[in-house]
Short mmCIF file of C-alpha atoms and ligand atoms in Angstrom, two decimals:
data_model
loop_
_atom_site.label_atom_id
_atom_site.label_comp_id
_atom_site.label_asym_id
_atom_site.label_seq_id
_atom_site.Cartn_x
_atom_site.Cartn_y
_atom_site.Cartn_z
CA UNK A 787 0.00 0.00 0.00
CA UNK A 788 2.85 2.46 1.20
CA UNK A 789 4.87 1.10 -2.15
CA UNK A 790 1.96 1.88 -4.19
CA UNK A 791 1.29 5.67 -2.64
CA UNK A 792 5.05 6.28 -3.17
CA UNK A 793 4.44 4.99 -6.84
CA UNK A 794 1.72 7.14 -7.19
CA UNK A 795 3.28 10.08 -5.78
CA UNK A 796 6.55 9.76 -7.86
CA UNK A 797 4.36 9.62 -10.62
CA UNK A 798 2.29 12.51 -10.23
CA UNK A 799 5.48 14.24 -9.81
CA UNK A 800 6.67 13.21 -13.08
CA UNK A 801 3.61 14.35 -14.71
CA UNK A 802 3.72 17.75 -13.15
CA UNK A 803 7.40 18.42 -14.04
CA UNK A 804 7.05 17.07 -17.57
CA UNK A 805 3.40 19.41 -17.71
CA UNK A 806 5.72 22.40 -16.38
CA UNK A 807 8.75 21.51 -19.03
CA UNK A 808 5.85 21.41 -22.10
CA UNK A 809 4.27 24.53 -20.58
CA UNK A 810 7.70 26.69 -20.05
CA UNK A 811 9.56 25.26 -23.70
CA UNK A 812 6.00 26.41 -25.46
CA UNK A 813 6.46 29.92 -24.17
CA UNK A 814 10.12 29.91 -24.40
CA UNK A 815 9.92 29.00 -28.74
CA UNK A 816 7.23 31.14 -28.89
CA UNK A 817 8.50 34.07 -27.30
CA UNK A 818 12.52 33.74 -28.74
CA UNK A 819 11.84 31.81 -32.66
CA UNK A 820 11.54 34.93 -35.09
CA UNK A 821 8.71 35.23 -37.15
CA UNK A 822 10.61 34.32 -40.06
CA UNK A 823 11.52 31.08 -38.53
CA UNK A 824 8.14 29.87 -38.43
CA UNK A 825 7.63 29.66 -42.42
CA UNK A 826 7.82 26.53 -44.22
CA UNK A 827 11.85 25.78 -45.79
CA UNK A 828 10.80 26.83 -49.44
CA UNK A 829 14.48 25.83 -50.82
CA UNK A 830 17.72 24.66 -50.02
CA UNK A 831 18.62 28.75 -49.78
CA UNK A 832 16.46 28.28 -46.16
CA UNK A 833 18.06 25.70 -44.29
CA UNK A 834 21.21 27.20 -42.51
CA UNK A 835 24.25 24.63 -42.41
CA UNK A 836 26.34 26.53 -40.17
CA UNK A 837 30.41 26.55 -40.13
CA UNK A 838 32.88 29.38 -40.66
CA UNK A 839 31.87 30.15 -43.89
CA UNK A 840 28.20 30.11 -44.00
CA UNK A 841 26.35 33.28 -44.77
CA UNK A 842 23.07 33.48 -43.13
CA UNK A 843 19.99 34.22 -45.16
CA UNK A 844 18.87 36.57 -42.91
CA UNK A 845 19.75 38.33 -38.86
CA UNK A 846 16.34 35.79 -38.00
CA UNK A 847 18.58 33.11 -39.25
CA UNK A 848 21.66 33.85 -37.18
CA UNK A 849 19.50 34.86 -34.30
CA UNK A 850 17.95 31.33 -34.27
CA UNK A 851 20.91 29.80 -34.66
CA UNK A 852 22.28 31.50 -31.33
CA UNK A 853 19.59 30.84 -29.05
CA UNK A 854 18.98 27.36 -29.96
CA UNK A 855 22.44 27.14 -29.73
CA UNK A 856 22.75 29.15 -25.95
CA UNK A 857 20.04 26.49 -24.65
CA UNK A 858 21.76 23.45 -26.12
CA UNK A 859 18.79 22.86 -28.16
CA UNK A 860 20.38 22.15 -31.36
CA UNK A 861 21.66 18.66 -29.87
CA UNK A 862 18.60 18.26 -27.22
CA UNK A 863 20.18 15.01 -25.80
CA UNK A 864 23.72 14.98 -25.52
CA UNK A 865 25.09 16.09 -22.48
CA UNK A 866 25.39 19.51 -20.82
CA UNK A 867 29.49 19.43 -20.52
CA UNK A 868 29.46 19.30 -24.62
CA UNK A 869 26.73 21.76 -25.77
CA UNK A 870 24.37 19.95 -25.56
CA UNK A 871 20.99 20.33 -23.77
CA UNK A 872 21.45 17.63 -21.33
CA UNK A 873 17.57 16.63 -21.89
CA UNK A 874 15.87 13.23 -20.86
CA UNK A 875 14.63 11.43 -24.57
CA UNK A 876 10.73 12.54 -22.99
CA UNK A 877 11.85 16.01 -22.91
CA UNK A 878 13.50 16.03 -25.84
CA UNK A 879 10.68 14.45 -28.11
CA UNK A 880 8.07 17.54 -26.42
CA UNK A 881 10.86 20.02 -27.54
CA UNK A 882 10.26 18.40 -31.31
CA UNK A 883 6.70 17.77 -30.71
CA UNK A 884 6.22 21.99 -30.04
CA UNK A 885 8.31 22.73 -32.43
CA UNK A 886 6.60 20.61 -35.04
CA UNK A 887 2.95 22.69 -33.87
CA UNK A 888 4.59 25.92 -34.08
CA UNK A 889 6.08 25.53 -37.04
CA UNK A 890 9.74 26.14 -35.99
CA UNK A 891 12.18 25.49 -38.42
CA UNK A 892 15.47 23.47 -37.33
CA UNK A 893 18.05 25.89 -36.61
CA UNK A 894 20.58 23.88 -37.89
CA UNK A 895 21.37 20.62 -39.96
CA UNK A 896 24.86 19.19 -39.58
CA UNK A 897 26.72 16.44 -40.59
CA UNK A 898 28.32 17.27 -37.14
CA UNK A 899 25.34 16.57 -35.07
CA UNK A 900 23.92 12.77 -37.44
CA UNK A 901 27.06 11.48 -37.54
CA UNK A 902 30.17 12.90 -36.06
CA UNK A 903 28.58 13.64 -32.93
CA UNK A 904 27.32 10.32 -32.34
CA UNK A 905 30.67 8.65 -32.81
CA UNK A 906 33.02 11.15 -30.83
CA UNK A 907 30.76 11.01 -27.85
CA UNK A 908 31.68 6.54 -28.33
CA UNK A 909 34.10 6.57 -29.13
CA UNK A 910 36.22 9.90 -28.90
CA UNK A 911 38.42 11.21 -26.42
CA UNK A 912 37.70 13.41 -23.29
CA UNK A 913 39.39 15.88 -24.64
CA UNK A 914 37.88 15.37 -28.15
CA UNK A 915 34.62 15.65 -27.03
CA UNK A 916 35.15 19.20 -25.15
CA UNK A 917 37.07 20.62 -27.63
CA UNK A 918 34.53 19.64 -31.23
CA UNK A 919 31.09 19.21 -29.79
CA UNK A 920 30.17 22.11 -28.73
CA UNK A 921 31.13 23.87 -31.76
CA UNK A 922 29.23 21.82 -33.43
CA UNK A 923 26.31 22.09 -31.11
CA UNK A 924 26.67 25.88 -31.63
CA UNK A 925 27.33 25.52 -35.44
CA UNK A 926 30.80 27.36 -35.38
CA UNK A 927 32.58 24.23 -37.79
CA UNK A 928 30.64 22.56 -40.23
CA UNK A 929 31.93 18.76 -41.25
CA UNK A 930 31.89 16.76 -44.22
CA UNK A 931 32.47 12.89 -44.76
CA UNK A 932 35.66 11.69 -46.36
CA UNK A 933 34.46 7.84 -47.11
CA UNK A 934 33.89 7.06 -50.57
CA UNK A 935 36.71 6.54 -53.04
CA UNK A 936 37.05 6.53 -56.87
CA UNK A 937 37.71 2.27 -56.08
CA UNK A 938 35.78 1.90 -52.87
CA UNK A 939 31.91 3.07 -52.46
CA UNK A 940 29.62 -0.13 -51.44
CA UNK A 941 33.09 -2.02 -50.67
CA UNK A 942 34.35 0.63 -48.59
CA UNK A 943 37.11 -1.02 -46.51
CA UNK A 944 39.08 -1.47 -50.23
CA UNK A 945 40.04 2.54 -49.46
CA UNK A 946 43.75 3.17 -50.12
CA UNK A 947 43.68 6.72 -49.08
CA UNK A 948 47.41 6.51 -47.71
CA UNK A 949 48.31 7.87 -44.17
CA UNK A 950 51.99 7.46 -43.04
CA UNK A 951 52.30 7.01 -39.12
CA UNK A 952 54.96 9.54 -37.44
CA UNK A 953 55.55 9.85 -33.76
CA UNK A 954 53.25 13.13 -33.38
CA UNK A 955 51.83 13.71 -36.75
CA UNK A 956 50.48 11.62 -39.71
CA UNK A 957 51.22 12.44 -43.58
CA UNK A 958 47.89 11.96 -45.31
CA UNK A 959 47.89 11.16 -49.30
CA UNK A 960 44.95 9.97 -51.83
CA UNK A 961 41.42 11.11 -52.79
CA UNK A 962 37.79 11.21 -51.98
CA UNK A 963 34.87 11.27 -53.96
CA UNK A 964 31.69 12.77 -53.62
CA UNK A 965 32.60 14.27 -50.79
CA UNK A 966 29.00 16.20 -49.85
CA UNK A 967 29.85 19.83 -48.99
CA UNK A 968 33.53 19.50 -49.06
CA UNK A 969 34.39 23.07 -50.66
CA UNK A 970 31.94 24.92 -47.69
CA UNK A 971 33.14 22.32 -45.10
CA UNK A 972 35.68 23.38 -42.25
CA UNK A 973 36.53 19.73 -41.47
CA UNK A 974 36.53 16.78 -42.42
CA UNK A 975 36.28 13.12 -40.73
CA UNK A 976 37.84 10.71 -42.90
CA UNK A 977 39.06 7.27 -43.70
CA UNK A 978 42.44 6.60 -44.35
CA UNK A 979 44.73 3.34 -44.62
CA UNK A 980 47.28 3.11 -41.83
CA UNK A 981 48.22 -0.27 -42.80
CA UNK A 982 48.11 -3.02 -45.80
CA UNK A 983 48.70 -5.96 -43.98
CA UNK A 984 44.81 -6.59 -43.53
CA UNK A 985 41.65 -4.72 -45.34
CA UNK A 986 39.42 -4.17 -42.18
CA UNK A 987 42.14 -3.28 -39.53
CA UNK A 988 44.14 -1.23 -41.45
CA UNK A 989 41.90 1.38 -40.99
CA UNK A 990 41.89 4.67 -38.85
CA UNK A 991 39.62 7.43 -38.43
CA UNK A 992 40.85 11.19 -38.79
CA UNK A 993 39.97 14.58 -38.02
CA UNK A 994 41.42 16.84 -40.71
CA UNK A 995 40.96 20.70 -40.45
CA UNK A 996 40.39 21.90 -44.60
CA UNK A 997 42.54 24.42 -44.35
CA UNK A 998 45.25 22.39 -43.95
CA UNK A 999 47.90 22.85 -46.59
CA UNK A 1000 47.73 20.26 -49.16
CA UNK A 1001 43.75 19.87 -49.18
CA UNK A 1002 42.22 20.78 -51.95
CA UNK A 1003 38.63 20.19 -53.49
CA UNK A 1004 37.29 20.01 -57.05
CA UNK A 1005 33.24 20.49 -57.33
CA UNK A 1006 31.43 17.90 -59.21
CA UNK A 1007 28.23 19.50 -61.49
CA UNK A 1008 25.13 17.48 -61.82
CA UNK A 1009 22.28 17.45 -63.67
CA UNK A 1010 20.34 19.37 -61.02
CA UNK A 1011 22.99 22.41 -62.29
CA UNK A 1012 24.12 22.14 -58.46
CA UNK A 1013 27.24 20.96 -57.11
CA UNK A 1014 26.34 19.47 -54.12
CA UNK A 1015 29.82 17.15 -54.00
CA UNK A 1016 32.95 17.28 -54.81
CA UNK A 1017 36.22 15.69 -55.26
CA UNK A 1018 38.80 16.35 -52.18
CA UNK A 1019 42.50 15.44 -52.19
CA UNK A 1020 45.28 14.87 -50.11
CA UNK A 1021 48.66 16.54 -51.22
CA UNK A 1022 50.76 15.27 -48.10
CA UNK A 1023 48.95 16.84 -45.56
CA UNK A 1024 50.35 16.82 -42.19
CA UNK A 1025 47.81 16.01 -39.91
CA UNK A 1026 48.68 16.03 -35.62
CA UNK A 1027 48.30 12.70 -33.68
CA UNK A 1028 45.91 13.99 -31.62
CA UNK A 1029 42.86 14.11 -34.26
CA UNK A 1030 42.98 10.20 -34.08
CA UNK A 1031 39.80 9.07 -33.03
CA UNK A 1032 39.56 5.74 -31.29
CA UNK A 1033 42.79 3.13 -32.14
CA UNK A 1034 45.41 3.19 -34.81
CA UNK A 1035 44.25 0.74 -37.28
CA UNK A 1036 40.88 0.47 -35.75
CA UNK A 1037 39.06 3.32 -37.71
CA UNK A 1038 36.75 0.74 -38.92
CA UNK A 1039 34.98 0.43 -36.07
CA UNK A 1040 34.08 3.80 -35.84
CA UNK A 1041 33.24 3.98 -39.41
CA UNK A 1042 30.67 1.19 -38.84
CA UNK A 1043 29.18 3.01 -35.92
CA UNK A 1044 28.95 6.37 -37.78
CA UNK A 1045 27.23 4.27 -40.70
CA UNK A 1046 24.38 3.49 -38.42
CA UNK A 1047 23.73 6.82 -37.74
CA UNK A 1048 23.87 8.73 -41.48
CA UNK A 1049 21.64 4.99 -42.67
CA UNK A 1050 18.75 6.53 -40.09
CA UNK A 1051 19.39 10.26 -40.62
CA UNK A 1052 18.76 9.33 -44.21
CA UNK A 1053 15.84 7.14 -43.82
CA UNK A 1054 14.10 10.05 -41.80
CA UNK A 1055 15.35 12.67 -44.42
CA UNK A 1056 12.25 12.59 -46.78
CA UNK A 1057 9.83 12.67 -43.77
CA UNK A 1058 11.82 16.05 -42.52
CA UNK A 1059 11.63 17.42 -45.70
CA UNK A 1060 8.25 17.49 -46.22
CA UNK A 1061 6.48 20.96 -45.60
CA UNK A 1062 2.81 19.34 -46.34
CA UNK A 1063 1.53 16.02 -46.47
CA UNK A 1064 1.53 14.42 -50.35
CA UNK A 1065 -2.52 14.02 -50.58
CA UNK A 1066 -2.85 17.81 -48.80
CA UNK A 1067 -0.25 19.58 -50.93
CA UNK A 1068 -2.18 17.32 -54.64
CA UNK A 1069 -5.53 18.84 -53.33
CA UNK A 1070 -4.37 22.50 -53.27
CA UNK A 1071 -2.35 21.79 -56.64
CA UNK A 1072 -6.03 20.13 -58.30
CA UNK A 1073 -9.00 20.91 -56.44
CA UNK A 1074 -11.32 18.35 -54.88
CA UNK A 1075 -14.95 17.01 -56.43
CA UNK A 1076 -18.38 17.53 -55.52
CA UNK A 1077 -17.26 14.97 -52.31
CA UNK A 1078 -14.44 17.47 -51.18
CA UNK A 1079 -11.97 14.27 -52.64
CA UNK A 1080 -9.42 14.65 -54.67
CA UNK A 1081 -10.83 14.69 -58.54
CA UNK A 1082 -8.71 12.59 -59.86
CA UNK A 1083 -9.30 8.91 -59.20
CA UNK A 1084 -6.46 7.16 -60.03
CA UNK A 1085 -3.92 9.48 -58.40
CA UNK A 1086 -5.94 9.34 -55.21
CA UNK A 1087 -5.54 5.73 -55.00
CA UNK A 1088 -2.17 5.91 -55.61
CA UNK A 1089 -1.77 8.50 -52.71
CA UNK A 1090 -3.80 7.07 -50.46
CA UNK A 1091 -1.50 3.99 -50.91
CA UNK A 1092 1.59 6.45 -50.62
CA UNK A 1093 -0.29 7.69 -46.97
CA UNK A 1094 -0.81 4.47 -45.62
CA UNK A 1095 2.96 3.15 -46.27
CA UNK A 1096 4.13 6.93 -44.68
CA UNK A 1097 2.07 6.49 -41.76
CA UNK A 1098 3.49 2.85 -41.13
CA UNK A 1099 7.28 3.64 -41.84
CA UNK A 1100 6.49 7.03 -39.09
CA UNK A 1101 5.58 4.03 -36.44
CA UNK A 1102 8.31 1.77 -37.54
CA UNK A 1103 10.76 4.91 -37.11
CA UNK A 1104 8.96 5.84 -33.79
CA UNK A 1105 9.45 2.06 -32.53
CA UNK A 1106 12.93 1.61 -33.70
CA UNK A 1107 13.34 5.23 -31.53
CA UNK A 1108 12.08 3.51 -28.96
CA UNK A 1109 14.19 0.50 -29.34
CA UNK A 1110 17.05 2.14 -29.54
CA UNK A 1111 17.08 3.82 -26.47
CA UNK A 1112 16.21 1.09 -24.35
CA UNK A 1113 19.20 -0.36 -26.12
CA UNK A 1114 16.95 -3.60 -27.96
CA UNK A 1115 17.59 -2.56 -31.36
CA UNK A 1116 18.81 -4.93 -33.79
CA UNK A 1117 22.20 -3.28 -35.35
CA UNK A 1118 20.80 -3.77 -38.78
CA UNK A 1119 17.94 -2.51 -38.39
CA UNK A 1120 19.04 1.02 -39.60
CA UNK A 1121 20.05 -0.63 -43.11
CA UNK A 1122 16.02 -1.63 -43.83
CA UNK A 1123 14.96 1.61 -42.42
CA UNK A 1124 17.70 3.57 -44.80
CA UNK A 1125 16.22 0.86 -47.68
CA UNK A 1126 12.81 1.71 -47.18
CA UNK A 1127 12.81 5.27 -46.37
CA UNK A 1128 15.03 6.42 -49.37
CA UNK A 1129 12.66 4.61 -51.90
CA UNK A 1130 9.45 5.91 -50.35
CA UNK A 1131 10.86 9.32 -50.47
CA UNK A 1132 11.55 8.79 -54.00
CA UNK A 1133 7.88 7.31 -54.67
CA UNK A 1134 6.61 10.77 -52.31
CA UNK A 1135 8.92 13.07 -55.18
CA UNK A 1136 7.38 11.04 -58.00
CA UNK A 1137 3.77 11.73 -57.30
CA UNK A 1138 4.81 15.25 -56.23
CA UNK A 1139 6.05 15.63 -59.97
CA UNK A 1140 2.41 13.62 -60.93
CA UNK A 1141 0.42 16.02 -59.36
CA UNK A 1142 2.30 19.73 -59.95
CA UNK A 1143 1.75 19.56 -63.66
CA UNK A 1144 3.72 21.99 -65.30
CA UNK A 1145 4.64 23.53 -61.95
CA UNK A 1146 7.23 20.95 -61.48
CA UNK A 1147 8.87 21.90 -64.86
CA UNK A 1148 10.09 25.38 -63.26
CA UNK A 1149 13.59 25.78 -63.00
CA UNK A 1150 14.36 29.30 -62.14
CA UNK A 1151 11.54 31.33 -61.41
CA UNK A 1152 10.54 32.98 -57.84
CA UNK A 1153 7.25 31.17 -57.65
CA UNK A 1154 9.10 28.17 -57.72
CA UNK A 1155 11.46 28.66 -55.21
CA UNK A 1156 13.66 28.46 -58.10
CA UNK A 1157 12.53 25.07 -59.07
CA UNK A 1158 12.10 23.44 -56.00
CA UNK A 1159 9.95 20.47 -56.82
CA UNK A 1160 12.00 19.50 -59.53
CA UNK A 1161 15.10 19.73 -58.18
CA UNK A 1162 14.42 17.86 -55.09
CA UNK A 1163 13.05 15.44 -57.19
CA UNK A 1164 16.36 15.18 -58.99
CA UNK A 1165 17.69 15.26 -55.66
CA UNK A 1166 15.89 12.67 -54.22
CA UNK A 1167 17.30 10.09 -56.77
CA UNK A 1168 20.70 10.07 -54.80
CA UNK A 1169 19.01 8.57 -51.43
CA UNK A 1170 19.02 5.39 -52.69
CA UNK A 1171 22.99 5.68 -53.29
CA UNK A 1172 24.41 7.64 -50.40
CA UNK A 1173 25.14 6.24 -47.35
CA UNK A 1174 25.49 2.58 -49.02
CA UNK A 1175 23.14 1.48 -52.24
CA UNK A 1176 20.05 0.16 -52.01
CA UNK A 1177 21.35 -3.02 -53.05
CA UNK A 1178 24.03 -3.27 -50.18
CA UNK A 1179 20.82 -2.57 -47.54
CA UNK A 1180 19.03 -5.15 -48.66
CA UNK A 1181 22.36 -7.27 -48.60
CA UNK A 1182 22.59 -6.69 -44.84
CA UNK A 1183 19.02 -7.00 -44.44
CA UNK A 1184 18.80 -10.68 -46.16
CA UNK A 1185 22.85 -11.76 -43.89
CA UNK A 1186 21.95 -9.75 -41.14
CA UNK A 1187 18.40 -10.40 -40.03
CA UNK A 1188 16.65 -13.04 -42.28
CA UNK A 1189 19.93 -14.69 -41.94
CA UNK A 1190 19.61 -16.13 -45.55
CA UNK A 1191 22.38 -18.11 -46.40
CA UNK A 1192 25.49 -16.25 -48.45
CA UNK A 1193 25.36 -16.94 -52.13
C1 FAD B 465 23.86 12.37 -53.00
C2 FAD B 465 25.08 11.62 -52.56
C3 FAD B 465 25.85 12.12 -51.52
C4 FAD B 465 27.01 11.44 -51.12
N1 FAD B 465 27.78 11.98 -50.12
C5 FAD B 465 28.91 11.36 -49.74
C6 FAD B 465 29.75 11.95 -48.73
O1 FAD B 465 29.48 13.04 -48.21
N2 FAD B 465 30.88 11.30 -48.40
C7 FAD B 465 31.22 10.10 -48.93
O2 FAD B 465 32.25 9.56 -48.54
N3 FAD B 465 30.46 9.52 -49.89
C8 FAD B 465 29.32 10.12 -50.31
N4 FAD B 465 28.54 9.56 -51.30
C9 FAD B 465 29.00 8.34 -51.96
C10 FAD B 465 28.20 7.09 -51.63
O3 FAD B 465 28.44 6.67 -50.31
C11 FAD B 465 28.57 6.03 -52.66
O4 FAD B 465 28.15 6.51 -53.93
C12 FAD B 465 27.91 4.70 -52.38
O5 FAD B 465 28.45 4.10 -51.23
C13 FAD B 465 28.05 3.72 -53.58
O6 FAD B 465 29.37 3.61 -53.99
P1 FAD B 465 29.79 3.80 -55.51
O7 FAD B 465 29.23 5.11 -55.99
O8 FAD B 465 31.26 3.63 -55.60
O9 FAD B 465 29.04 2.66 -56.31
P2 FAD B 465 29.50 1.10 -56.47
O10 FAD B 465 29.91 0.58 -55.12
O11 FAD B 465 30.51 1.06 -57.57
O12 FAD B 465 28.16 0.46 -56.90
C14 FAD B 465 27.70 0.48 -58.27
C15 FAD B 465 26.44 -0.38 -58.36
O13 FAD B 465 26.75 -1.74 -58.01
C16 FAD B 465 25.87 -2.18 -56.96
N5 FAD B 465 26.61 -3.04 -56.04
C17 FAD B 465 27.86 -2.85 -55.56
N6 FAD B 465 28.20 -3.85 -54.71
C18 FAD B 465 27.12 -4.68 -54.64
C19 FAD B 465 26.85 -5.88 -53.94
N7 FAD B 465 27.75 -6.42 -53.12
N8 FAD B 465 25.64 -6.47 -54.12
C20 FAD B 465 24.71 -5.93 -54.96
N9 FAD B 465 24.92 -4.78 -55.65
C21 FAD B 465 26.10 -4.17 -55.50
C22 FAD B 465 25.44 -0.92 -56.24
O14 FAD B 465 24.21 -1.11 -55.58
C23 FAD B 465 25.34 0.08 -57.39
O15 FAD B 465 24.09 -0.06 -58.03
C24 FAD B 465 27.39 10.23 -51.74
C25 FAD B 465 26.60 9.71 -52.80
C26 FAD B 465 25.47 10.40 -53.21
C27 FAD B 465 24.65 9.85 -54.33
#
């Protein structure tokens, strides 16, 4: 009985504090997000990236930026001592819940905080994780990911990216490929071969500052008439001993770790993106029948397919969330969520296309948003290629948790 009192007492508690957090964080966004910051992202042009050479769109921009980045807020969850906002995952999920109803934008997106972050604060050092994270928390240094190869993408341990080991520096020789962001990054965590005597654990993971003499990067155009990658390279670059992360010749276990994380930032991309729900944004683009349906039939079905698929991958995500915290989540799991999020983002884009009409043809006007819908459609195409092929996912998926046989 006494047991069961406390219970309910501790409980209550809970309630009230979490009631007062929800209450306070809804007056706090409301009363410090600009104005501005409450639109829908219209383009790429909106989303601010951070890093030393970032130019914000606008003083609401950099203002949002700052707060967020004062409260820890940018990186809810990790820990106080590195930027972060030191927030419980309850907390944290009613910051993104308010921020969802009042239409806050994120004030930043950073390779820093999906995938660096979560590795340093594994697998880095003390001193590692006080000196990076809360620049990136704040957005001071943006990162980009020095992985892929011209000779190793899906087999990415074949990397021959040479690093010579010195007693308090490394010498760093070779090239990347489609390195995302490389000519606005500040830094870059890469891959590099320490050794040759075996493929896996010959590996180590670096922290190299792009200012460093002897990188240099070449854009790549693509058909979107972007450059979102480029090619990087590695003219002898001397590189100190102290931006090893983790053990000499164990890089790849780092890498592996890291891979989790940019597989489920990717498979959550599309559902980020999205400023209005498919069948919502088709209705305003081609008005609704005598029912208040959409008027066309066949597209309806086909979105009302699209919905029902959305609404189950947002529980699956939710669950694996879930999972994931209480530390039951199979590893591989993030390869079937990275499979089936990139391809229903790419089915979301397609109907997008169906239903805009000539709309989606723009390319550089205003209205647009200089072509938004077509270039993220474009865009989209990539998903199922970066962060390991559709193909490779469903690899892992078929070794890893069917536990099919190996051909
Ligand atoms: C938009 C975008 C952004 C990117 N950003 C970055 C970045 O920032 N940093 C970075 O390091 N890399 C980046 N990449 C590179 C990406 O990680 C690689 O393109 C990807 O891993 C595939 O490697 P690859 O291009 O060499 O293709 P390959 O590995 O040569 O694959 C070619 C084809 O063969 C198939 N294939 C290969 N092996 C198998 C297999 N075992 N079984 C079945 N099919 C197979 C693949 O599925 C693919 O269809 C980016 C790519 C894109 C598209």
């Amino acid at each position: 009985m006494v047991a069961l009192r406390i219970r309910q007492f501790t409980l209550t508690r809970d309630m009230t504090d979490i009631e007062a957090f929800r209450s306070e964080t809804r007056a706090w966004l409301e009363a410090h997000c600009p104005p501005e910051m409450r639109l829908p992202v219209r383009s790429e042009a909106d989303i601010c990236w951070g890093g030393k050479r970032f130019r914000f769109q606008s003083e609401a921009q950099r203002l949002w930026l700052q707060r967020m980045g004062e409260r820890g807020w940018t990186v809810p969850t990790w820990p106080r001592e590195y930027g972060g906002g030191g927030l419980g995952h309850r907390e944290a999920a009613i910051l993104r819940e308010l921020m969802a109803e009042l239409k806050c934008r994120p004030p930043l997106q950073s390779f820093g905080i999906w995938m660096l972050g979560p590795a340093l604060l594994k697998y880095g050092s003390e001193e590692q994780k006080r000196h990076y994270l809360p620049q990136v928390a704040r957005g001071e240094i943006r990162w980009c990911q020095g992985y892929s190869e011209p000779n190793a993408g899906s087999d990415l341990a074949s990397l021959a990216t040479r690093c010579e080991v010195h007693d308090d520096h490394f010498v760093v020789t070779g090239q990347k490929v489609w390195t995302s962001y490389a000519d606005e990054a500040d830094w870059i965590f890469c891959l590099v071969r320490t050794s040759t005597e075996a493929k896996h654990t010959g590996i180590s993971f670096v922290l190299i500052d792009m200012t460093s003499p002897g990188v240099s990067t070449r854009p790549i155009k693509l058909i979107s008439g972007k450059s979102p990658f480029c090619e990087t390279f590695f003219d002898g670059v001397k590189v100190p001993r102290a931006n090893l992360v983790w053990k000499l010749n164990d890089g790849w276990t780092v890498a592996k770790y890291l891979l989790t994380h940019e597989r489920e930032m990717i498979s959550a991309m599309g559902e980020r993106a999205v400023p209005l729900p498919v069948g919502r944004s088709a209705l305003k683009s081609l008005g609704a029948d005598a029912t208040g349906r959409l008027a066309d039939p066949a597209l309806r079905a086909e979105i009302a397919r699209f919905e029902v698929d959305e609404t189950a991958f947002r529980a699956w995500l939710k669950m694996f969330g879930e999972q994931a915290r209480a530390k039951e989540a199979h590893p591989a799991v993030s390869s079937a969520l990275k499979y089936y999020g990139s391809e229903l983002n790419k089915r979301r884009w397609e109907l997008t296309v169906a239903f805009a009409g000539s709309d989606a043809l723009e390319w550089e006007s205003e209205r647009s948003g200089q072509g938004s819908i077509a270039r993220t459609w474009l865009r989209t195409k990539g998903n199922s290629i970066e962060g390991g092929t559709s193909e490779v996912q469903l690899n892992v998926v078929s070794k890893r948790i069917l536990e099919l046989p190996e051909s």
